[in-house]
Coordinates of C-alpha atoms in Angstrom, one line a residue:
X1 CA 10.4 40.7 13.0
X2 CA 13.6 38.9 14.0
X3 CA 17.1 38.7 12.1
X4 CA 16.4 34.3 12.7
X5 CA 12.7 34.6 11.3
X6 CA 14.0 36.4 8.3
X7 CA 16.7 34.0 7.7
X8 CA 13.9 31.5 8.0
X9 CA 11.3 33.2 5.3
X10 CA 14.5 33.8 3.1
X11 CA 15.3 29.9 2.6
X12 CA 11.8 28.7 2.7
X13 CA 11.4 31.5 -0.7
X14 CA 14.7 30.2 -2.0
X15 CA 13.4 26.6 -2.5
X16 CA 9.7 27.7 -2.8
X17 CA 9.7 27.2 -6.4
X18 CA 11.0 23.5 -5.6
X19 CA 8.4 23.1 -2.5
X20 CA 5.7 24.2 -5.0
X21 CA 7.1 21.6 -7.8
X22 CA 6.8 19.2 -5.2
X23 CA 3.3 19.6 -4.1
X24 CA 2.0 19.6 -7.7
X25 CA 3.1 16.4 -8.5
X26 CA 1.4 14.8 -5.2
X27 CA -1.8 16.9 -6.2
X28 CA -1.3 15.8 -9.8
X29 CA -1.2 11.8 -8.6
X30 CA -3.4 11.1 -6.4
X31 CA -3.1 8.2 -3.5
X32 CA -5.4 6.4 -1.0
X33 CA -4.1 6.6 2.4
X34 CA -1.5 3.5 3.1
X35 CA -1.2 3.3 -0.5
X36 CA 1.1 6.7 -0.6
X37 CA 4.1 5.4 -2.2
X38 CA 5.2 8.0 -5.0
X39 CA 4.0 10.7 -2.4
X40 CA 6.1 9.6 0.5
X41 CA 9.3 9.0 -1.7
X42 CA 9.6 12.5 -2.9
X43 CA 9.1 13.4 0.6
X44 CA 11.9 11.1 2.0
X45 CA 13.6 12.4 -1.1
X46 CA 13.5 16.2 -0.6
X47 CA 14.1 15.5 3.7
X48 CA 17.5 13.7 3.0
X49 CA 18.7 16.0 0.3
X50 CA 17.8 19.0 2.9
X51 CA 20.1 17.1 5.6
X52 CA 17.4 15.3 7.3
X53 CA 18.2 11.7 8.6
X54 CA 14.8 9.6 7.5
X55 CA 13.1 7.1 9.0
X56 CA 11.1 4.7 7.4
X57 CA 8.4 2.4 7.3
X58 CA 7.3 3.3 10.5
X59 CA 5.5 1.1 13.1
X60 CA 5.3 -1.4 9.7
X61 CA 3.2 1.2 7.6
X62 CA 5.5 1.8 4.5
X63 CA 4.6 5.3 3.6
X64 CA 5.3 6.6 6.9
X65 CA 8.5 8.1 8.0
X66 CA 10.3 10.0 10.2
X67 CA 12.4 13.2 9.3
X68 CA 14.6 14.5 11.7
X69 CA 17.4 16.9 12.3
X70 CA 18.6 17.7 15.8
X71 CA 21.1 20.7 16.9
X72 CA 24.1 20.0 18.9
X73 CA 22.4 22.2 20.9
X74 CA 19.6 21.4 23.9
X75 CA 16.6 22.8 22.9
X76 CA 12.7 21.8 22.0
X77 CA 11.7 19.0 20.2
X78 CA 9.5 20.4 17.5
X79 CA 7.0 17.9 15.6
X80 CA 5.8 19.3 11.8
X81 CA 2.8 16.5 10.5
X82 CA 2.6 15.8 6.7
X83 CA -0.9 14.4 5.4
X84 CA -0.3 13.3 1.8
X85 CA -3.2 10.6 1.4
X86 CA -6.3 11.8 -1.2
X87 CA -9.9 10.7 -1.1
X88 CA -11.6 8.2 -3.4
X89 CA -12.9 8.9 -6.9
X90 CA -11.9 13.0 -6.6
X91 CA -7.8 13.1 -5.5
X92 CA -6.6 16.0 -3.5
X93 CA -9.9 17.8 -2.8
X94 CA -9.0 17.9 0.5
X95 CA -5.8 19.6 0.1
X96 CA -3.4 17.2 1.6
X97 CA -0.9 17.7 -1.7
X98 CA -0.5 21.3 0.5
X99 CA -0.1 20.3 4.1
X100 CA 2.6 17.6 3.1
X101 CA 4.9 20.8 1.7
X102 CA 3.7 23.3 4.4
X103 CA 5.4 21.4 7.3
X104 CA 8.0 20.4 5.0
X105 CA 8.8 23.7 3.6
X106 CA 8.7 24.8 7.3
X107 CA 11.0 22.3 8.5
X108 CA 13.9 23.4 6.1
X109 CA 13.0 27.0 6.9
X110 CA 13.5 25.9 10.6
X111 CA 17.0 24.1 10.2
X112 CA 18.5 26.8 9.2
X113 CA 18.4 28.2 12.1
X114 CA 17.9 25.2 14.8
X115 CA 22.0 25.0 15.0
X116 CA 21.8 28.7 16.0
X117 CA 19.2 28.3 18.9
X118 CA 19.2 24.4 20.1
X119 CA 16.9 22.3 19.9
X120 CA 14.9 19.3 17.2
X121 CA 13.2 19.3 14.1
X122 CA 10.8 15.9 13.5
X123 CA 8.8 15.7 10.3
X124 CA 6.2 12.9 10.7
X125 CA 4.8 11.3 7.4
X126 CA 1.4 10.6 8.6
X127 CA -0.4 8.3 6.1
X128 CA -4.4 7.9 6.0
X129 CA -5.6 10.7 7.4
X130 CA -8.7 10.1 6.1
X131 CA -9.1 6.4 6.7
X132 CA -6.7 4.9 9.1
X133 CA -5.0 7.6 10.8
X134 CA -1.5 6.8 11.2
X135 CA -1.6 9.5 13.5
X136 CA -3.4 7.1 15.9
X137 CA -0.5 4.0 16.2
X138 CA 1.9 6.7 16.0
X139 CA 0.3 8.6 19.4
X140 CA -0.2 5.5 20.9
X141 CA 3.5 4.0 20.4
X142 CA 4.4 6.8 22.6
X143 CA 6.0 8.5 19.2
X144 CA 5.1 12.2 20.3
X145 CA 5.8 12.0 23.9
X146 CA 9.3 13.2 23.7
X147 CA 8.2 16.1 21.5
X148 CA 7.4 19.4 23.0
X149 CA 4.8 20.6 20.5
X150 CA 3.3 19.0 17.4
X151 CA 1.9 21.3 14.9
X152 CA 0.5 21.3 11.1
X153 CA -1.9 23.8 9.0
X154 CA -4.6 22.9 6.4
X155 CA -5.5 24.5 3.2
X156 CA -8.6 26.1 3.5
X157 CA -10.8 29.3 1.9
X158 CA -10.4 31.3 5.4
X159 CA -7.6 31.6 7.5
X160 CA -8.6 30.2 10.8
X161 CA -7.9 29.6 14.2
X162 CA -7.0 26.4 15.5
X163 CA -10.3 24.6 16.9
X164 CA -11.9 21.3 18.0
X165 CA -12.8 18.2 16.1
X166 CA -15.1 15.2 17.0
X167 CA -13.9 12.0 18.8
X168 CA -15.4 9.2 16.6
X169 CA -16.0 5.6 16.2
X170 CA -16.8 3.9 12.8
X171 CA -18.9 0.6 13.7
X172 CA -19.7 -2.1 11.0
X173 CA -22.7 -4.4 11.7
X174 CA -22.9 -7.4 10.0
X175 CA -26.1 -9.8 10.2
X176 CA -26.3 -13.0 9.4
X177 CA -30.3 -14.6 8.8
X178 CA -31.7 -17.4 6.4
X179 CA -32.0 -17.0 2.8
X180 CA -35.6 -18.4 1.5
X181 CA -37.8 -17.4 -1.3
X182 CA -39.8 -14.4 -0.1
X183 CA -43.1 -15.5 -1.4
X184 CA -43.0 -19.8 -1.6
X185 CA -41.3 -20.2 1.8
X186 CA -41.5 -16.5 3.9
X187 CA -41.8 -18.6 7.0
X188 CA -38.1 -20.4 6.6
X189 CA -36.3 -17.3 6.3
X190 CA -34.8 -15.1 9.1
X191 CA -34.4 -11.8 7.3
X192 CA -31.0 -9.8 8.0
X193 CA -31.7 -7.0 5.8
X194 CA -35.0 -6.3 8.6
X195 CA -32.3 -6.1 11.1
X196 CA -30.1 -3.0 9.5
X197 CA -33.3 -1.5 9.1
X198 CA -34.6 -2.0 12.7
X199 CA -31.2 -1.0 13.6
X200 CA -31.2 2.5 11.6
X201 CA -35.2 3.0 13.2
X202 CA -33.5 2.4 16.4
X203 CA -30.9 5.2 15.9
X204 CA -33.2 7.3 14.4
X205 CA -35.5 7.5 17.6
X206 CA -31.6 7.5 20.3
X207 CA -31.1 10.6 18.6
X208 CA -33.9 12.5 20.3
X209 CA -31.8 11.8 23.4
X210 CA -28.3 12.8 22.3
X211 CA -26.3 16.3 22.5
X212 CA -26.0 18.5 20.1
X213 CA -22.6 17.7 19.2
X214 CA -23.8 14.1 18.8
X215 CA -23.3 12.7 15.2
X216 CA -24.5 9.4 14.0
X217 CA -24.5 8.8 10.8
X218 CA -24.4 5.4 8.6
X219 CA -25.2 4.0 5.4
X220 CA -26.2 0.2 4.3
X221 CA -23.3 -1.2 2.3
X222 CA -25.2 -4.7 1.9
X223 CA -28.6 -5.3 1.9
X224 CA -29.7 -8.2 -0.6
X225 CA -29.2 -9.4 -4.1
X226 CA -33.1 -9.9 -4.9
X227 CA -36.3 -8.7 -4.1
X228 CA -37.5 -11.8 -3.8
X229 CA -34.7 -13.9 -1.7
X230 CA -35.0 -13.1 1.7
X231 CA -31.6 -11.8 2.4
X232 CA -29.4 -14.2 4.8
X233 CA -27.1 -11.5 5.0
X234 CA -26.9 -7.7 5.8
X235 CA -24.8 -5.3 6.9
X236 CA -24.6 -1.1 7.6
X237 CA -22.0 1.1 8.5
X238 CA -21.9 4.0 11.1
X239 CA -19.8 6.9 12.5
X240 CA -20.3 7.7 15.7
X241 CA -19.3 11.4 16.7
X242 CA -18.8 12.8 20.4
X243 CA -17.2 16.1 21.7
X244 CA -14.6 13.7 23.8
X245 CA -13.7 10.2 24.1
X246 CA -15.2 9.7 27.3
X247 CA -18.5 10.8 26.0
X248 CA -17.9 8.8 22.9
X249 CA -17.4 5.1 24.6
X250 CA -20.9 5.7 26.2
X251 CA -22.5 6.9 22.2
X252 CA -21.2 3.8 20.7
X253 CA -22.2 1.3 23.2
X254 CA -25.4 2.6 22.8
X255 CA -25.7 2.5 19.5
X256 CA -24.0 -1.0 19.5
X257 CA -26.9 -2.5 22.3
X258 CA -28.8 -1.0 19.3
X259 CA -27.7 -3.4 16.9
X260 CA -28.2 -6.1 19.4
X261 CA -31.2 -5.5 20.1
X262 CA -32.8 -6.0 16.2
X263 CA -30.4 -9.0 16.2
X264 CA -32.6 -10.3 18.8
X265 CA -35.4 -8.7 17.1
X266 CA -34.9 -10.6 13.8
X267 CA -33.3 -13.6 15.1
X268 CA -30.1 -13.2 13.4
X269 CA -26.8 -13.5 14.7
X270 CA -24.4 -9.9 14.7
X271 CA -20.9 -9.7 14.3
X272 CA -19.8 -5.7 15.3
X273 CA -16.2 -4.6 14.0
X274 CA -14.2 -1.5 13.5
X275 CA -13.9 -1.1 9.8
X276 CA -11.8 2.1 10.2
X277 CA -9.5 3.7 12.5
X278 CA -11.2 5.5 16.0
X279 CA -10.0 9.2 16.2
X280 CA -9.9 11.1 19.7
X281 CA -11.1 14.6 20.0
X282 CA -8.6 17.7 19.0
X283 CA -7.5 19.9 21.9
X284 CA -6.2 22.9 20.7
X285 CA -3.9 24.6 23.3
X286 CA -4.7 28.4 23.1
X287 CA -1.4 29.5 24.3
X288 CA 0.1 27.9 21.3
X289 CA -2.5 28.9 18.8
X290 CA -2.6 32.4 19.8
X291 CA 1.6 32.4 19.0
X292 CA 0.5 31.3 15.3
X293 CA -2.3 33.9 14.9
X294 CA 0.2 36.7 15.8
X295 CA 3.1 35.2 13.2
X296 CA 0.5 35.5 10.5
X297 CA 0.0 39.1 11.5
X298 CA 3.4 39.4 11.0
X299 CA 3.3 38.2 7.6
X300 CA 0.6 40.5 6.8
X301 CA -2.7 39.2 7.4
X302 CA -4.8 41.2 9.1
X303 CA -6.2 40.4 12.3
X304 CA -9.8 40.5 11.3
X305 CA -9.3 37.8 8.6
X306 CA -8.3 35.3 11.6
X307 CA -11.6 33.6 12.6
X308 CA -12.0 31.5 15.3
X309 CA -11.8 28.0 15.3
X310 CA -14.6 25.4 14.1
X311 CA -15.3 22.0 14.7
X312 CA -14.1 20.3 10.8
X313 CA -15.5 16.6 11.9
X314 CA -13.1 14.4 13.2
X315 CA -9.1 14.2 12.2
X316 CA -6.4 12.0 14.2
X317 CA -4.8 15.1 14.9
X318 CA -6.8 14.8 18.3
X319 CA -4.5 11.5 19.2
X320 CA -1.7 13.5 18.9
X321 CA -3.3 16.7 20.9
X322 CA -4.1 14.2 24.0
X323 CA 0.2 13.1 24.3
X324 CA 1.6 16.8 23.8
X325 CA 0.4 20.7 23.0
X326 CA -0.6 20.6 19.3
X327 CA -2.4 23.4 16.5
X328 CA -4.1 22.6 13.6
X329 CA -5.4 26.1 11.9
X330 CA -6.1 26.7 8.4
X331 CA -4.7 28.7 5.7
X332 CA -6.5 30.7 3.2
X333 CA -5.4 29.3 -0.6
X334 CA -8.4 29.7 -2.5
X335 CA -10.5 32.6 -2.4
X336 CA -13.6 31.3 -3.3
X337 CA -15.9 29.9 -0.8
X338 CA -15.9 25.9 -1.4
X339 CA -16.2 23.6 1.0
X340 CA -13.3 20.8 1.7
X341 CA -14.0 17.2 0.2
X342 CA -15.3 19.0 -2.9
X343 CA -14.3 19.0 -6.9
X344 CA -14.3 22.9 -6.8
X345 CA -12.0 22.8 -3.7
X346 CA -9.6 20.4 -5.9
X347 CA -9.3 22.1 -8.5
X348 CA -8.6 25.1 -7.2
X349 CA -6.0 24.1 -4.7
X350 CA -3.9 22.6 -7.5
X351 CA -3.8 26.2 -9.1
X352 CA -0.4 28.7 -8.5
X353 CA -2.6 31.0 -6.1
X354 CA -2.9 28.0 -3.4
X355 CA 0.8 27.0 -3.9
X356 CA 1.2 30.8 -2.7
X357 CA -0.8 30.0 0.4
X358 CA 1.2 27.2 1.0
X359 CA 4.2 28.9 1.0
X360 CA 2.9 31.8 3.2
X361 CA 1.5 28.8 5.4
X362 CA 5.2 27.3 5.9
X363 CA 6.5 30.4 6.9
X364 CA 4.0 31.0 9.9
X365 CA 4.2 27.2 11.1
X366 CA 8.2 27.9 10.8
X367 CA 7.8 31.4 12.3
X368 CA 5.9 30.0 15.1
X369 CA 8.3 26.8 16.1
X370 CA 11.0 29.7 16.5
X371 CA 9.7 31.4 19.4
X372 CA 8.7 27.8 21.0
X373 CA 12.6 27.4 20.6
X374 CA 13.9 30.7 21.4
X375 CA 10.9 31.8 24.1
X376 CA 10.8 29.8 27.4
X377 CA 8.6 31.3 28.5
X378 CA 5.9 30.6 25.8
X379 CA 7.2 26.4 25.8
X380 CA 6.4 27.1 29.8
X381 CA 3.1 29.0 29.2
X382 CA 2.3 26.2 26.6
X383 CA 2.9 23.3 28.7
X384 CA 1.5 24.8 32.3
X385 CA -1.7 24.6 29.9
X386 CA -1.3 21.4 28.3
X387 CA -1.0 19.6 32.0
X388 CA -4.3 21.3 33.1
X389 CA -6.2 20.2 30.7
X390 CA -4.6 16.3 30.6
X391 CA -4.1 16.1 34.2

């Protein structure tokens, strides 16, 4: 292990008790994404008292920001992505409270050297992950382009390699019939709520024709007041999954003419929207993910508890993988086996043993932004595979 690394793991340690302070609070108040406020103050907070000159709101979204700290000398530009947004009804089950304080934490680790070797430190606040990605705006804004890599871990009960995720789409269809009493006047109704069904039978049948890495999934989030009023108006919600984007414009259209066709079915009029944001697919670049797997071998995991990578769903991450070379693994900080999204998974990631994994998660994303600075030769193995694989 380097003399810089261990100047790096010795200041992340001597504010770990403040990281850890930090991250308990977020866990212990909860926020939907875009609505983030007490979470992204203490993060502005704790960047501008580490020397950090903060940005914020960004692209108009109030609780994002934009940390950074640049060297007077050249170097990389290095991008750490904070998630701080929890999920309805059961907080920070998906561990967000922890990847906020991971990059964090492995930002200040990484300053203290950054003078030494050249080079820039960006810490992204990246509101609704699970909603809205700010991620998405962000990527598309052209925000990561000057950045050389973007990386970020996520709390986890394995540690894991870097993988894929799912494109997706999330389609609303809303249909609009005649209301009439169901058993008087059947004849003067059109019924909407027979549309979202013929819509889901529909689906049900396209799936026989779909890859495997196909998801479609939906619910009906309107479907009448009364049995018997012939509902006027109906509507269902889907996610539309897809190993790529390319693949994924061709799902949803699909499932779309779908929806169009029980319209015409039914004789009621659709209106299709986007009632939350479209992710594209994560790309992991191997070169870079196989630098983080060896600085977590250096911090004393051993190699056989590094799995390979899994496809977690869909994140907005993948935007970010599609503008420059990006990692997303995940850090052991519980060592029970519950899955993300649950209470279980919450309450044990707000406990002192997944605060430990965050630290030790800080360290490796720090660790592993060092050799992009100080090895050319990896930034050049790096981006020779980035461009095959955008090209």
């Amino acid at each position: 292990m380097t003399t810089n690394k261990t100047q790096i793991f010795n200041v992340i340690d001597q504010y770990a008790s403040r990281f850890k302070d930090i991250s308990s609070y977020i866990g212990a108040h909860p926020e939907l994404g875009n609505e983030e406020y007490l979470a992204s103050a203490r993060l502005k907070e704790e960047l501008s008292y580490h020397g950090f000159e903060v940005q914020a709101p960004i692209l108009g979204l109030e609780t994002a920001f934009i940390g950074t700290y640049a060297s007077s000398k050249p170097g990389p530009t290095i991008a750490l992505l904070c998630e701080y947004d929890a999920l309805p009804e059961i907080g920070h089950a998906c561990g967000h409270h922890l990847i906020c304080m991971m990059s964090l934490g492995a930002a200040v680790g990484l300053k203290a050297i950054v003078d030494e070797v050249g080079g820039t430190i960006k810490v992204f606040g990246t509101p609704a992950e699970e909603t809205r990605g700010a991620k998405v705006p962000m990527a598309e804004a052209g925000l990561f382009d000057d950045c050389d890599v973007a990386l970020m871990a996520h709390p986890f009960y394995a540690y894991e390699k870097s993988g894929s995720s799912l494109a997706i789409d999330a389609v609303q269809f809303e249909f609009h019939g005649k209301s009439s009493h169901a058993a008087a006047s059947p004849h003067e109704g059109i019924n909407a709520l027979d549309a979202v069904i013929q819509t889901f039978t529909g689906i049900n049948a396209f799936r026989q024709q779909v890859k495997s890495t196909v998801r479609i999934h939906g619910i009906i989030n309107s479907g009448g007041q009364a049995a018997n009023i012939i509902p006027d108006y109906a509507s269902a919600q889907f996610y539309v999954r897809a190993a790529t984007r390319k693949e994924l414009n061709v799902l949803t259209e699909r499932v779309v003419q779908i929806a169009q066709g029980a319209a015409l079915q039914t004789g009621c009029k659709l209106v299709t929207s986007n009632y939350e944001t479209s992710y594209d697919e994560m790309v992991t670049n191997e070169t870079f993910s196989d630098a983080f797997s060896q600085n977590l071998m250096e911090l004393g995991i051993p190699q056989e508890e590094i799995v390979s990578g899994d496809d977690h769903g869909s994140m907005d991450i993948g935007n970010v993988s599609l503008r420059c070379p990006a990692i997303h693994p995940y850090i052991r900080v519980v060592d029970e086996v519950h899955t993300l999204h649950s209470i279980e998974f919450r309450d044990l990631a707000l406990q002192e043993r997944a605060l430990d994994g965050m630290i030790l998660g800080a360290k490796a994303l720090a660790a592993t932004a060092y050799d992009v600075l100080s090895k050319p030769e990896l930034l050049q193995a790096i981006r020779k595979e980035f461009d095959q694989i955008t090209r």
